[in-house]
PDB file of C-alpha atoms in Angstrom:
ATOM      1  CA  UNK A   1      30.267  23.494  12.134  1.00  0.00           C
ATOM      2  CA  UNK A   2      32.007  24.248   8.861  1.00  0.00           C
ATOM      3  CA  UNK A   3      32.709  27.982   9.048  1.00  0.00           C
ATOM      4  CA  UNK A   4      32.822  29.856   5.740  1.00  0.00           C
ATOM      5  CA  UNK A   5      34.881  33.051   5.586  1.00  0.00           C
ATOM      6  CA  UNK A   6      34.435  35.380   2.640  1.00  0.00           C
ATOM      7  CA  UNK A   7      36.851  38.045   1.459  1.00  0.00           C
ATOM      8  CA  UNK A   8      37.016  40.866   0.915  1.00  0.00           C
ATOM      9  CA  UNK A   9      34.198  42.281   3.021  1.00  0.00           C
ATOM     10  CA  UNK A  10      33.564  45.000   0.460  1.00  0.00           C
ATOM     11  CA  UNK A  11      34.687  45.308  -3.148  1.00  0.00           C
ATOM     12  CA  UNK A  12      34.509  48.760  -4.760  1.00  0.00           C
ATOM     13  CA  UNK A  13      34.484  48.478  -8.539  1.00  0.00           C
ATOM     14  CA  UNK A  14      33.252  50.275 -11.635  1.00  0.00           C
ATOM     15  CA  UNK A  15      30.895  49.131 -14.363  1.00  0.00           C
ATOM     16  CA  UNK A  16      32.632  46.793 -16.777  1.00  0.00           C
ATOM     17  CA  UNK A  17      35.325  45.704 -14.314  1.00  0.00           C
ATOM     18  CA  UNK A  18      35.922  42.168 -13.078  1.00  0.00           C
ATOM     19  CA  UNK A  19      34.967  41.042  -9.585  1.00  0.00           C
ATOM     20  CA  UNK A  20      36.670  38.148  -7.842  1.00  0.00           C
ATOM     21  CA  UNK A  21      35.121  36.957  -4.572  1.00  0.00           C
ATOM     22  CA  UNK A  22      36.706  34.412  -2.268  1.00  0.00           C
ATOM     23  CA  UNK A  23      35.150  31.847   0.080  1.00  0.00           C
ATOM     24  CA  UNK A  24      37.318  29.811   2.442  1.00  0.00           C
ATOM     25  CA  UNK A  25      35.936  26.868   4.419  1.00  0.00           C
ATOM     26  CA  UNK A  26      37.255  25.649   7.769  1.00  0.00           C
ATOM     27  CA  UNK A  27      36.723  22.042   6.613  1.00  0.00           C
ATOM     28  CA  UNK A  28      36.928  20.527   3.161  1.00  0.00           C
ATOM     29  CA  UNK A  29      33.784  20.851   1.038  1.00  0.00           C
ATOM     30  CA  UNK A  30      33.057  18.454  -1.805  1.00  0.00           C
ATOM     31  CA  UNK A  31      32.672  20.438  -5.010  1.00  0.00           C
ATOM     32  CA  UNK A  32      29.093  19.202  -5.296  1.00  0.00           C
ATOM     33  CA  UNK A  33      28.063  21.106  -2.200  1.00  0.00           C
ATOM     34  CA  UNK A  34      29.259  24.683  -2.624  1.00  0.00           C
ATOM     35  CA  UNK A  35      26.803  27.326  -3.840  1.00  0.00           C
ATOM     36  CA  UNK A  36      26.767  31.099  -4.346  1.00  0.00           C
ATOM     37  CA  UNK A  37      23.879  33.525  -3.958  1.00  0.00           C
ATOM     38  CA  UNK A  38      23.269  37.191  -4.714  1.00  0.00           C
ATOM     39  CA  UNK A  39      21.060  39.284  -2.430  1.00  0.00           C
ATOM     40  CA  UNK A  40      19.733  42.779  -3.020  1.00  0.00           C
ATOM     41  CA  UNK A  41      18.169  44.921  -0.263  1.00  0.00           C
ATOM     42  CA  UNK A  42      14.692  43.789   0.725  1.00  0.00           C
ATOM     43  CA  UNK A  43      14.859  40.666  -1.439  1.00  0.00           C
ATOM     44  CA  UNK A  44      15.563  37.002  -0.731  1.00  0.00           C
ATOM     45  CA  UNK A  45      18.860  35.562  -1.918  1.00  0.00           C
ATOM     46  CA  UNK A  46      18.966  34.337  -5.502  1.00  0.00           C
ATOM     47  CA  UNK A  47      20.861  31.173  -6.429  1.00  0.00           C
ATOM     48  CA  UNK A  48      23.670  31.890  -8.903  1.00  0.00           C
ATOM     49  CA  UNK A  49      26.003  28.890  -8.777  1.00  0.00           C
ATOM     50  CA  UNK A  50      25.624  25.354  -7.373  1.00  0.00           C
ATOM     51  CA  UNK A  51      28.049  22.462  -7.296  1.00  0.00           C
ATOM     52  CA  UNK A  52      30.933  24.979  -7.341  1.00  0.00           C
ATOM     53  CA  UNK A  53      30.657  25.824 -11.052  1.00  0.00           C
ATOM     54  CA  UNK A  54      27.143  25.136 -12.351  1.00  0.00           C
ATOM     55  CA  UNK A  55      25.130  28.213 -13.258  1.00  0.00           C
ATOM     56  CA  UNK A  56      21.529  28.258 -12.108  1.00  0.00           C
ATOM     57  CA  UNK A  57      18.773  28.787 -14.645  1.00  0.00           C
ATOM     58  CA  UNK A  58      18.825  32.243 -16.159  1.00  0.00           C
ATOM     59  CA  UNK A  59      22.229  33.244 -14.777  1.00  0.00           C
ATOM     60  CA  UNK A  60      24.455  35.126 -17.222  1.00  0.00           C
ATOM     61  CA  UNK A  61      27.556  33.313 -18.479  1.00  0.00           C
ATOM     62  CA  UNK A  62      29.768  36.195 -17.355  1.00  0.00           C
ATOM     63  CA  UNK A  63      29.254  34.770 -13.847  1.00  0.00           C
ATOM     64  CA  UNK A  64      31.370  31.732 -13.040  1.00  0.00           C
ATOM     65  CA  UNK A  65      32.473  29.674 -10.053  1.00  0.00           C
ATOM     66  CA  UNK A  66      35.567  27.619  -9.386  1.00  0.00           C
ATOM     67  CA  UNK A  67      37.555  25.999  -6.611  1.00  0.00           C
ATOM     68  CA  UNK A  68      37.971  22.857  -4.599  1.00  0.00           C
ATOM     69  CA  UNK A  69      38.696  21.621  -1.097  1.00  0.00           C
ATOM     70  CA  UNK A  70      38.535  24.677   1.131  1.00  0.00           C
ATOM     71  CA  UNK A  71      39.044  27.493  -1.401  1.00  0.00           C
ATOM     72  CA  UNK A  72      36.339  28.695  -3.758  1.00  0.00           C
ATOM     73  CA  UNK A  73      35.947  31.717  -6.018  1.00  0.00           C
ATOM     74  CA  UNK A  74      33.070  33.520  -7.685  1.00  0.00           C
ATOM     75  CA  UNK A  75      34.069  35.607 -10.690  1.00  0.00           C
ATOM     76  CA  UNK A  76      31.914  38.209 -12.413  1.00  0.00           C
ATOM     77  CA  UNK A  77      33.259  39.558 -15.691  1.00  0.00           C
ATOM     78  CA  UNK A  78      32.123  42.929 -17.010  1.00  0.00           C
ATOM     79  CA  UNK A  79      30.126  44.213 -14.036  1.00  0.00           C
ATOM     80  CA  UNK A  80      26.642  45.407 -14.902  1.00  0.00           C
ATOM     81  CA  UNK A  81      24.310  47.503 -12.715  1.00  0.00           C
ATOM     82  CA  UNK A  82      22.429  44.451 -11.378  1.00  0.00           C
ATOM     83  CA  UNK A  83      25.683  42.938 -10.097  1.00  0.00           C
ATOM     84  CA  UNK A  84      26.069  45.498  -7.313  1.00  0.00           C
ATOM     85  CA  UNK A  85      24.749  43.541  -4.355  1.00  0.00           C
ATOM     86  CA  UNK A  86      25.831  41.246  -1.510  1.00  0.00           C
ATOM     87  CA  UNK A  87      27.096  37.744  -2.347  1.00  0.00           C
ATOM     88  CA  UNK A  88      27.047  34.716  -0.066  1.00  0.00           C
ATOM     89  CA  UNK A  89      28.673  31.319  -0.367  1.00  0.00           C
ATOM     90  CA  UNK A  90      27.010  28.294   1.245  1.00  0.00           C
ATOM     91  CA  UNK A  91      28.063  24.729   1.928  1.00  0.00           C
ATOM     92  CA  UNK A  92      25.823  21.700   2.229  1.00  0.00           C
ATOM     93  CA  UNK A  93      28.505  19.028   2.546  1.00  0.00           C
ATOM     94  CA  UNK A  94      27.881  18.664   6.263  1.00  0.00           C
ATOM     95  CA  UNK A  95      25.018  19.537   8.558  1.00  0.00           C
ATOM     96  CA  UNK A  96      24.364  22.156   9.761  1.00  0.00           C
ATOM     97  CA  UNK A  97      24.522  23.832   6.373  1.00  0.00           C
ATOM     98  CA  UNK A  98      26.321  27.143   6.684  1.00  0.00           C
ATOM     99  CA  UNK A  99      26.741  30.445   4.881  1.00  0.00           C
ATOM    100  CA  UNK A 100      29.585  32.905   4.645  1.00  0.00           C
ATOM    101  CA  UNK A 101      29.235  36.370   6.099  1.00  0.00           C
ATOM    102  CA  UNK A 102      28.910  37.962   2.666  1.00  0.00           C
ATOM    103  CA  UNK A 103      30.878  40.183   0.297  1.00  0.00           C
ATOM    104  CA  UNK A 104      29.350  43.480  -0.757  1.00  0.00           C
ATOM    105  CA  UNK A 105      30.119  44.600  -4.302  1.00  0.00           C
ATOM    106  CA  UNK A 106      29.591  48.340  -4.443  1.00  0.00           C
ATOM    107  CA  UNK A 107      29.978  50.880  -7.189  1.00  0.00           C
ATOM    108  CA  UNK A 108      33.126  52.927  -6.993  1.00  0.00           C
TER     109      UNK A 108
ATOM    110  CA  UNK B   1       7.636  27.828 -12.219  1.00  0.00           C
ATOM    111  CA  UNK B   2       7.735  27.074  -8.506  1.00  0.00           C
ATOM    112  CA  UNK B   3       6.675  29.894  -6.210  1.00  0.00           C
ATOM    113  CA  UNK B   4       6.856  30.030  -2.424  1.00  0.00           C
ATOM    114  CA  UNK B   5       4.651  32.447  -0.500  1.00  0.00           C
ATOM    115  CA  UNK B   6       5.116  32.958   3.230  1.00  0.00           C
ATOM    116  CA  UNK B   7       2.521  33.954   5.817  1.00  0.00           C
ATOM    117  CA  UNK B   8       2.476  34.439   9.560  1.00  0.00           C
ATOM    118  CA  UNK B   9       2.691  37.092  12.279  1.00  0.00           C
ATOM    119  CA  UNK B  10       5.440  39.667  12.279  1.00  0.00           C
ATOM    120  CA  UNK B  11       5.411  40.123  16.054  1.00  0.00           C
ATOM    121  CA  UNK B  12       5.794  37.411  18.660  1.00  0.00           C
ATOM    122  CA  UNK B  13       6.073  37.803  22.436  1.00  0.00           C
ATOM    123  CA  UNK B  14       9.062  36.427  24.344  1.00  0.00           C
ATOM    124  CA  UNK B  15       8.655  32.805  25.506  1.00  0.00           C
ATOM    125  CA  UNK B  16       5.892  32.188  22.954  1.00  0.00           C
ATOM    126  CA  UNK B  17       6.013  30.088  19.766  1.00  0.00           C
ATOM    127  CA  UNK B  18       6.857  31.560  16.376  1.00  0.00           C
ATOM    128  CA  UNK B  19       4.756  29.999  13.608  1.00  0.00           C
ATOM    129  CA  UNK B  20       5.195  30.590   9.889  1.00  0.00           C
ATOM    130  CA  UNK B  21       3.705  28.926   6.814  1.00  0.00           C
ATOM    131  CA  UNK B  22       5.080  28.625   3.310  1.00  0.00           C
ATOM    132  CA  UNK B  23       2.601  27.906   0.535  1.00  0.00           C
ATOM    133  CA  UNK B  24       4.014  26.174  -2.529  1.00  0.00           C
ATOM    134  CA  UNK B  25       2.584  26.677  -6.012  1.00  0.00           C
ATOM    135  CA  UNK B  26       3.781  25.149  -9.251  1.00  0.00           C
ATOM    136  CA  UNK B  27       4.770  21.818  -7.709  1.00  0.00           C
ATOM    137  CA  UNK B  28       3.836  19.409  -4.944  1.00  0.00           C
ATOM    138  CA  UNK B  29       5.251  19.470  -1.424  1.00  0.00           C
ATOM    139  CA  UNK B  30       5.410  15.675  -1.727  1.00  0.00           C
ATOM    140  CA  UNK B  31       8.523  16.270  -3.813  1.00  0.00           C
ATOM    141  CA  UNK B  32      11.804  17.959  -2.876  1.00  0.00           C
ATOM    142  CA  UNK B  33      13.222  19.149   0.429  1.00  0.00           C
ATOM    143  CA  UNK B  34      11.714  22.136   2.178  1.00  0.00           C
ATOM    144  CA  UNK B  35      13.853  24.429   4.302  1.00  0.00           C
ATOM    145  CA  UNK B  36      13.651  27.353   6.667  1.00  0.00           C
ATOM    146  CA  UNK B  37      16.506  29.865   6.822  1.00  0.00           C
ATOM    147  CA  UNK B  38      16.767  33.064   8.805  1.00  0.00           C
ATOM    148  CA  UNK B  39      18.824  36.245   8.750  1.00  0.00           C
ATOM    149  CA  UNK B  40      19.126  38.238  11.993  1.00  0.00           C
ATOM    150  CA  UNK B  41      19.724  41.971  11.495  1.00  0.00           C
ATOM    151  CA  UNK B  42      23.281  42.574  10.290  1.00  0.00           C
ATOM    152  CA  UNK B  43      24.202  38.882  10.518  1.00  0.00           C
ATOM    153  CA  UNK B  44      24.785  36.067   8.079  1.00  0.00           C
ATOM    154  CA  UNK B  45      22.127  33.689   6.864  1.00  0.00           C
ATOM    155  CA  UNK B  46      21.458  30.776   9.205  1.00  0.00           C
ATOM    156  CA  UNK B  47      19.959  27.463   8.105  1.00  0.00           C
ATOM    157  CA  UNK B  48      17.283  26.237  10.541  1.00  0.00           C
ATOM    158  CA  UNK B  49      16.375  22.864   9.073  1.00  0.00           C
ATOM    159  CA  UNK B  50      14.446  20.937   6.462  1.00  0.00           C
ATOM    160  CA  UNK B  51      11.600  18.499   6.121  1.00  0.00           C
ATOM    161  CA  UNK B  52      10.821  16.032   3.358  1.00  0.00           C
ATOM    162  CA  UNK B  53       7.507  14.274   2.805  1.00  0.00           C
ATOM    163  CA  UNK B  54       7.728  10.684   3.955  1.00  0.00           C
ATOM    164  CA  UNK B  55      11.304  11.097   5.137  1.00  0.00           C
ATOM    165  CA  UNK B  56      13.401  12.341   8.028  1.00  0.00           C
ATOM    166  CA  UNK B  57      13.675  15.935   9.126  1.00  0.00           C
ATOM    167  CA  UNK B  58      17.075  17.501   9.699  1.00  0.00           C
ATOM    168  CA  UNK B  59      17.561  20.434  12.074  1.00  0.00           C
ATOM    169  CA  UNK B  60      20.414  22.708  13.002  1.00  0.00           C
ATOM    170  CA  UNK B  61      21.559  21.641  16.494  1.00  0.00           C
ATOM    171  CA  UNK B  62      21.714  25.346  17.441  1.00  0.00           C
ATOM    172  CA  UNK B  63      17.969  25.242  17.777  1.00  0.00           C
ATOM    173  CA  UNK B  64      18.036  22.065  19.879  1.00  0.00           C
ATOM    174  CA  UNK B  65      14.520  20.902  20.654  1.00  0.00           C
ATOM    175  CA  UNK B  66      12.840  24.253  19.992  1.00  0.00           C
ATOM    176  CA  UNK B  67      12.192  23.729  16.282  1.00  0.00           C
ATOM    177  CA  UNK B  68       9.710  21.709  14.250  1.00  0.00           C
ATOM    178  CA  UNK B  69       9.181  21.776  10.463  1.00  0.00           C
ATOM    179  CA  UNK B  70       6.282  19.896   8.923  1.00  0.00           C
ATOM    180  CA  UNK B  71       4.503  19.377   5.615  1.00  0.00           C
ATOM    181  CA  UNK B  72       0.743  19.704   5.037  1.00  0.00           C
ATOM    182  CA  UNK B  73      -0.082  18.010   1.740  1.00  0.00           C
ATOM    183  CA  UNK B  74      -3.756  19.013   1.881  1.00  0.00           C
ATOM    184  CA  UNK B  75      -2.730  22.684   1.682  1.00  0.00           C
ATOM    185  CA  UNK B  76       0.471  22.116  -0.309  1.00  0.00           C
ATOM    186  CA  UNK B  77       2.442  24.018   2.276  1.00  0.00           C
ATOM    187  CA  UNK B  78       5.045  23.506   4.957  1.00  0.00           C
ATOM    188  CA  UNK B  79       5.422  25.186   8.321  1.00  0.00           C
ATOM    189  CA  UNK B  80       7.959  26.315  10.895  1.00  0.00           C
ATOM    190  CA  UNK B  81       7.391  26.330  14.639  1.00  0.00           C
ATOM    191  CA  UNK B  82      10.057  27.750  16.927  1.00  0.00           C
ATOM    192  CA  UNK B  83       9.221  27.669  20.618  1.00  0.00           C
ATOM    193  CA  UNK B  84      10.412  29.681  23.615  1.00  0.00           C
ATOM    194  CA  UNK B  85      11.544  32.610  21.485  1.00  0.00           C
ATOM    195  CA  UNK B  86      13.723  35.436  22.764  1.00  0.00           C
ATOM    196  CA  UNK B  87      14.890  38.709  21.284  1.00  0.00           C
ATOM    197  CA  UNK B  88      17.767  36.776  19.689  1.00  0.00           C
ATOM    198  CA  UNK B  89      15.217  35.110  17.408  1.00  0.00           C
ATOM    199  CA  UNK B  90      14.330  38.436  15.794  1.00  0.00           C
ATOM    200  CA  UNK B  91      15.188  37.971  12.118  1.00  0.00           C
ATOM    201  CA  UNK B  92      13.923  37.800   8.575  1.00  0.00           C
ATOM    202  CA  UNK B  93      12.754  34.228   8.050  1.00  0.00           C
ATOM    203  CA  UNK B  94      12.807  32.612   4.617  1.00  0.00           C
ATOM    204  CA  UNK B  95      11.398  29.356   3.310  1.00  0.00           C
ATOM    205  CA  UNK B  96      13.331  27.707   0.484  1.00  0.00           C
ATOM    206  CA  UNK B  97      13.444  24.561  -1.642  1.00  0.00           C
ATOM    207  CA  UNK B  98      16.299  22.107  -2.132  1.00  0.00           C
ATOM    208  CA  UNK B  99      16.035  19.961  -5.275  1.00  0.00           C
ATOM    209  CA  UNK B 100      17.162  16.597  -3.868  1.00  0.00           C
ATOM    210  CA  UNK B 101      19.022  15.024  -0.981  1.00  0.00           C
ATOM    211  CA  UNK B 102      22.210  15.256  -3.048  1.00  0.00           C
ATOM    212  CA  UNK B 103      21.559  18.747  -4.446  1.00  0.00           C
ATOM    213  CA  UNK B 104      21.180  20.593  -1.183  1.00  0.00           C
ATOM    214  CA  UNK B 105      21.432  24.177  -2.366  1.00  0.00           C
ATOM    215  CA  UNK B 106      18.386  26.460  -2.258  1.00  0.00           C
ATOM    216  CA  UNK B 107      16.933  27.169  -5.682  1.00  0.00           C
ATOM    217  CA  UNK B 108      13.596  28.798  -4.871  1.00  0.00           C
ATOM    218  CA  UNK B 109      12.917  31.161  -1.964  1.00  0.00           C
ATOM    219  CA  UNK B 110       9.940  32.755  -0.301  1.00  0.00           C
ATOM    220  CA  UNK B 111       9.695  36.521  -0.072  1.00  0.00           C
ATOM    221  CA  UNK B 112      10.835  36.642   3.568  1.00  0.00           C
ATOM    222  CA  UNK B 113       9.006  37.559   6.780  1.00  0.00           C
ATOM    223  CA  UNK B 114      10.458  39.914   9.362  1.00  0.00           C
ATOM    224  CA  UNK B 115       9.636  38.478  12.762  1.00  0.00           C
ATOM    225  CA  UNK B 116      10.253  40.683  15.768  1.00  0.00           C
ATOM    226  CA  UNK B 117      10.270  39.182  19.244  1.00  0.00           C
ATOM    227  CA  UNK B 118       9.093  41.810  21.681  1.00  0.00           C
ATOM    228  CA  UNK B 119       6.555  42.260  24.447  1.00  0.00           C
TER     229      UNK B 119
END
């Protein structure tokens, strides 16, 4: 399986700051097959980014994705209250599709 | 707007079969790829598998021969069956859509169902 490792585990930031989340894959992932999700307590994950850098419908342009190969990054500029949540990366280059263990963005 | 609504029991006995349904509104189950994903308490999300109308299913080998996902066009829904469950199968189960075979992310999700395996 392609294991995805996210870092850091927890990010403590203030409103308005910039968040940078990392996702490292154990095997190369084509840029078409890397996605990011946000999950809040008691809710299903919400798709933010697909194909490494494409924003899903309705996602603010202060959220962006980048990367290639085995290293990918989700960046959130100007943190707003709704951004404090857990974020997961996911690959669908190879089956079984896998998720990272998550990064929690919490308010400092 | 596509909406997915899950139904099924929240408690299943060990060794029995877990069965969940996902009703799709706003589009036809004849289109797209339909997935089940679960999240055990305190663990990462785990993809179980997908089905596609008129095509081949694809399952996570971790579930071996225990899993079956199928589409019911008459009800516009798809279903998950997971047999021989144990306590390790306790999780929140989600249904989700993938747009195409080449766009395999999950763009619409059900609300989630907590399934507890216990006698």
